[in-house]
Amino acid sequence: MHANIYFLFSLACFTLLFNALYVSGIGPQPQSLSLNCGSENGGRDGDGRKWESDVKYISGNHPHARAQYQDSSIVSEVPYMDARIFTSEATYNLPITEKTRYWLRLSFYPSEYSGLNISDSYFSVVAGGITLLNNFSASITAQALTQAYLIKEYSLAPMNSHILNVTFKPADKPEAFAFINAIELVPIPDLFGSGTMVGFSDQTFDATDGNLQTMYRLNVAGQYISPTKDSGNLTRTWYNDAPYLFSAATGVNLQSNESFEVRYGELAESVAPPDVYRTARSMGYYKDLNMKFNLTWLFQADANFTYVVRLHFCEFQLSKVNQKVFNIYINNQTAQVDPNAADIIGWTGEKGVPTYKDYAVFVKDKEGDEEIRVDLHPSTSSKPEFYDASLNGIEIFKMSDRNNNLAGHNPVLSEMLANHMAKASHKAFKTDSKAVMGTVGGVGALLFAVVCVAVYQRTKRIPGFDSHTSTWLPVYGNSHTKGIIEDIIDPHIKGKITPECLKKFAETADKCLAESGPERPNMGDVLWNLEFALQLQDNPEGSNDRSQGEGSETSEESITNRNLEMHYNNLSLGSISEVSGGSEDSGDIFSQIVNPKGR
C-alpha cells in the first residue's frame, strides 16, 4: 500500500517536472550579459540599460583604470569610462546555453589611462577557439575611422558548452597591454542561412553554423536606431548610410507616412526593427536621370574573407508587380539581374511586407580590391512602370576563414581615408556623359554655394539692409528688391539660362536657407534638384518626364500622381505642379525677397 502511494507520488512529481521543462523550452532560457569592465558596481547607461561588474567572471589580479577624459560623443560614463587592464594573458569565463547562437560585443575606448600609453596597446582576443582580433590596436583603428570608441560585434555559432572562454593576450612587445571597456553577450535566433556566391553561380555559401563579424549595419535613408529600439531584444545599433554613399549621386530619401504599418508575416520581427522598413533611398521619379547613374554604396573590407551582404527591402509606395524592377551588382558582379531582377512586390506579394536577400562575395587581396561595392540600377527589360530602384537597409558580415580566424589588419591611418576620398572625388568630377549626375553634384554644389555667397554679398550693399543684423537672406520672397538673381548671373551666360532652370535653381537655394534646420533639404535632395535644373536647361518642356516606362499611360494615373505628390512633400519641394512649372511668370518669381531677420 505504502509502496503504491510512493510510486504514484513520484510519478506525479516527475510529470510536473517534465511539463515545467517542456513549457520552458527544456532547461533554463538563455540569458544576456552586460559587463562594465573595470567598474566595481556596474551602473546604468544613457538608455537605462543595466550593466554589472566583470569581477566575478575573471580570475587573477588584473588592474582597472579610469579614462582621464570623456569624449563629447560619449553621452554616458557607463560603460566606457572604466577599463580592465591586462599586462599578461587573462580569460573571462562567461555562462552560455548550449546550442545557442550569441552576439559577442567588445567595446573599446582608447583614451589615456593613468600610467599607460595607449599607443603601446597591442593584443589579441580569442573566443571559443575563434580568433577575433590579432595584434589589434584600438588607438590606430579609432583614429583611422575618426571615431572616439569602437564596438566589435561577432555572431558566434552554437557550442556544446556551458562556458564561453574569452581570452585577452598582450602582444609580445615592450610595454604592450590589453584592455577592454565592455563585454556584451546576447542570445539570438538563427539569423543566417545559405545562398549563392556572387560571381559563381555554381558555388554556394552556408553561414548556418558559421562564425561571423558584423562589419556594417545601416538604416538606409533613416535615423540612428539605438540598442533599446532594436527588435527582438537583440540590442543592435543601426546607423545612417550617408557616409558610405559613393559619389554625388545619392538619390532621394523616402519616408512612409505615420500610419504605415510594417507587417512581418512569415518573416521574424527580430530580422530588423520596423523603423528600418519605414525609410528607403530611391533614385527618383525621372527615368532619364535614373538611367544615367547607379545608387552606389562603398565599404572598406579585409582581404581574403568571404562576406555576406544582406539587403533589406520593403515597399511602402507601390503595390503591384513590375512597377519598379532593378538590377543589383556587388563588386561589379551580377547578384540579382535580368531575367531575375529585383521586384520587391514580386517577392513580398504586397505593400508593407518586408523581406531581405543575402548575397556572398569573396574579397581578394589585390591592390584596390579591399572593398565592397553595392550598385543598384533600373531594369528595363520587363518595361516596368517606373525606372527606379530602392533599398531600406544594409548589413555586411565577415565569415571566418578555414583557420577559424576573423581578425583583420590594423588600418593604415591616412592611406585608407585618402584612397576612399580619392576614389569618391574621381567619381564625382568625371565629365563622361554617362556620369552627368556626378558632375552636377560635385560642381553644382560648389556653384550653389558661390551663388549663395554672391546673394549675401550683394544684399549687404542694398540700401535699407543692415549688414550688422542680417547675415543670410533667402533668394526670393516678399519685398521691393527686384532682379537680384538676374544681377548676379555671369554676363557670359546671361540670357542663355532658361527661366524654368533658373526658377528651380533659386527654389533650391531658398530651401537651403530655411530658418529651421529640419525644413532644409539634405545634400542628396539638393543634388537631385540641381540635376533636375540641368534637365530643365536642356529640355524646358521635359519637366513632366517621369520614370514611367514608355507608353505606360494607365488607369493608375491618379495613383501615380498621389505617389509623386507624397514624394515631393517628403522632399519639401512643394506640389507636382510647382515642380513641373506653372503659368506663373518666372520674372515675378525673382522680384520678391523677404524682409530680413537676424539669424
mmCIF file of N, CA, C and O in Angstrom, residues 253 504 507-508 510-512 514 517-522 525 529 565-575 578-579:
data_model
loop_
_atom_site.group_PDB
_atom_site.id
_atom_site.type_symbol
_atom_site.label_atom_id
_atom_site.label_comp_id
_atom_site.label_asym_id
_atom_site.label_seq_id
_atom_site.Cartn_x
_atom_site.Cartn_y
_atom_site.Cartn_z
ATOM 1 N N ASN A 253 15.731 60.607 -50.385
ATOM 2 C CA ASN A 253 15.240 59.920 -49.189
ATOM 3 C C ASN A 253 13.726 59.804 -49.238
ATOM 4 O O ASN A 253 13.033 60.788 -49.480
ATOM 5 N N LYS A 504 14.060 76.699 -60.732
ATOM 6 C CA LYS A 504 14.343 75.533 -59.898
ATOM 7 C C LYS A 504 15.619 75.734 -59.086
ATOM 8 O O LYS A 504 15.712 75.361 -57.912
ATOM 9 N N GLU A 507 14.779 78.082 -56.250
ATOM 10 C CA GLU A 507 13.960 77.408 -55.240
ATOM 11 C C GLU A 507 14.822 76.531 -54.339
ATOM 12 O O GLU A 507 14.630 76.481 -53.129
ATOM 13 N N THR A 508 15.783 75.862 -54.953
ATOM 14 C CA THR A 508 16.677 75.001 -54.178
ATOM 15 C C THR A 508 17.491 75.818 -53.192
ATOM 16 O O THR A 508 17.671 75.437 -52.030
ATOM 17 N N ASP A 510 16.665 78.674 -51.884
ATOM 18 C CA ASP A 510 15.783 79.161 -50.833
ATOM 19 C C ASP A 510 15.511 78.087 -49.792
ATOM 20 O O ASP A 510 15.478 78.365 -48.590
ATOM 21 N N LYS A 511 15.315 76.853 -50.247
ATOM 22 C CA LYS A 511 15.087 75.759 -49.303
ATOM 23 C C LYS A 511 16.291 75.561 -48.387
ATOM 24 O O LYS A 511 16.155 75.299 -47.191
ATOM 25 N N CYS A 512 17.485 75.705 -48.931
ATOM 26 C CA CYS A 512 18.702 75.502 -48.142
ATOM 27 C C CYS A 512 18.889 76.577 -47.085
ATOM 28 O O CYS A 512 19.626 76.386 -46.115
ATOM 29 N N ALA A 514 16.463 77.908 -45.261
ATOM 30 C CA ALA A 514 15.313 77.940 -44.348
ATOM 31 C C ALA A 514 15.779 78.210 -42.928
ATOM 32 O O ALA A 514 16.877 77.821 -42.522
ATOM 33 N N GLY A 517 16.411 74.082 -39.243
ATOM 34 C CA GLY A 517 17.204 73.010 -39.826
ATOM 35 C C GLY A 517 16.387 71.903 -40.458
ATOM 36 O O GLY A 517 16.661 71.483 -41.589
ATOM 37 N N PRO A 518 15.341 71.372 -39.765
ATOM 38 C CA PRO A 518 14.547 70.296 -40.353
ATOM 39 C C PRO A 518 13.845 70.670 -41.645
ATOM 40 O O PRO A 518 13.446 69.803 -42.412
ATOM 41 N N GLU A 519 13.662 71.990 -41.879
ATOM 42 C CA GLU A 519 12.990 72.429 -43.103
ATOM 43 C C GLU A 519 13.943 72.452 -44.294
ATOM 44 O O GLU A 519 13.512 72.582 -45.433
ATOM 45 N N ARG A 520 15.244 72.348 -44.033
ATOM 46 C CA ARG A 520 16.210 72.386 -45.132
ATOM 47 C C ARG A 520 16.391 70.994 -45.730
ATOM 48 O O ARG A 520 16.418 70.013 -45.001
ATOM 49 N N PRO A 521 16.526 70.876 -47.054
ATOM 50 C CA PRO A 521 16.747 69.562 -47.669
ATOM 51 C C PRO A 521 18.139 69.054 -47.354
ATOM 52 O O PRO A 521 19.056 69.840 -47.113
ATOM 53 N N ASN A 522 18.316 67.709 -47.361
ATOM 54 C CA ASN A 522 19.660 67.170 -47.179
ATOM 55 C C ASN A 522 20.426 67.291 -48.489
ATOM 56 O O ASN A 522 19.880 67.643 -49.526
ATOM 57 N N ASP A 525 19.053 65.533 -51.599
ATOM 58 C CA ASP A 525 17.936 66.211 -52.253
ATOM 59 C C ASP A 525 18.402 67.439 -53.025
ATOM 60 O O ASP A 525 17.876 67.765 -54.090
ATOM 61 N N ASN A 529 17.905 68.021 -57.077
ATOM 62 C CA ASN A 529 17.277 69.212 -57.640
ATOM 63 C C ASN A 529 18.191 69.939 -58.609
ATOM 64 O O ASN A 529 17.734 70.507 -59.605
ATOM 65 N N GLU A 565 3.083 63.122 -55.524
ATOM 66 C CA GLU A 565 2.767 64.189 -54.573
ATOM 67 C C GLU A 565 3.391 63.899 -53.214
ATOM 68 O O GLU A 565 3.988 64.771 -52.590
ATOM 69 N N MET A 566 3.263 62.650 -52.776
ATOM 70 C CA MET A 566 3.846 62.271 -51.489
ATOM 71 C C MET A 566 5.363 62.407 -51.540
ATOM 72 O O MET A 566 5.994 62.864 -50.585
ATOM 73 N N HIS A 567 5.938 62.015 -52.676
ATOM 74 C CA HIS A 567 7.388 62.111 -52.835
ATOM 75 C C HIS A 567 7.867 63.546 -52.686
ATOM 76 O O HIS A 567 8.806 63.829 -51.942
ATOM 77 N N TYR A 568 7.200 64.469 -53.366
ATOM 78 C CA TYR A 568 7.636 65.856 -53.304
ATOM 79 C C TYR A 568 7.373 66.470 -51.936
ATOM 80 O O TYR A 568 8.143 67.298 -51.462
ATOM 81 N N ASN A 569 6.282 66.063 -51.305
ATOM 82 C CA ASN A 569 6.029 66.555 -49.952
ATOM 83 C C ASN A 569 7.115 66.107 -48.997
ATOM 84 O O ASN A 569 7.551 66.843 -48.117
ATOM 85 N N ASN A 570 7.588 64.858 -49.174
ATOM 86 C CA ASN A 570 8.676 64.367 -48.334
ATOM 87 C C ASN A 570 9.937 65.188 -48.522
ATOM 88 O O ASN A 570 10.728 65.372 -47.600
ATOM 89 N N LEU A 571 10.126 65.660 -49.759
ATOM 90 C CA LEU A 571 11.329 66.443 -50.053
ATOM 91 C C LEU A 571 11.154 67.920 -49.764
ATOM 92 O O LEU A 571 12.089 68.694 -49.941
ATOM 93 N N SER A 572 9.981 68.325 -49.319
ATOM 94 C CA SER A 572 9.671 69.738 -49.061
ATOM 95 C C SER A 572 9.875 70.583 -50.310
ATOM 96 O O SER A 572 10.434 71.667 -50.272
ATOM 97 N N LEU A 573 9.446 70.040 -51.445
ATOM 98 C CA LEU A 573 9.649 70.745 -52.715
ATOM 99 C C LEU A 573 8.389 71.421 -53.215
ATOM 100 O O LEU A 573 8.393 72.052 -54.250
ATOM 101 N N GLY A 574 7.284 71.249 -52.499
ATOM 102 C CA GLY A 574 6.029 71.788 -52.994
ATOM 103 C C GLY A 574 5.271 70.741 -53.788
ATOM 104 O O GLY A 574 5.592 69.569 -53.775
ATOM 105 N N SER A 575 4.273 71.165 -54.525
ATOM 106 C CA SER A 575 3.424 70.228 -55.259
ATOM 107 C C SER A 575 4.031 69.867 -56.599
ATOM 108 O O SER A 575 5.003 70.453 -57.049
ATOM 109 N N GLU A 578 4.048 72.697 -58.999
ATOM 110 C CA GLU A 578 5.089 73.690 -58.734
ATOM 111 C C GLU A 578 6.417 73.237 -59.301
ATOM 112 O O GLU A 578 7.183 74.008 -59.854
ATOM 113 N N VAL A 579 6.712 71.918 -59.136
ATOM 114 C CA VAL A 579 7.970 71.400 -59.654
ATOM 115 C C VAL A 579 7.973 71.365 -61.165
ATOM 116 O O VAL A 579 8.967 71.622 -61.821
#
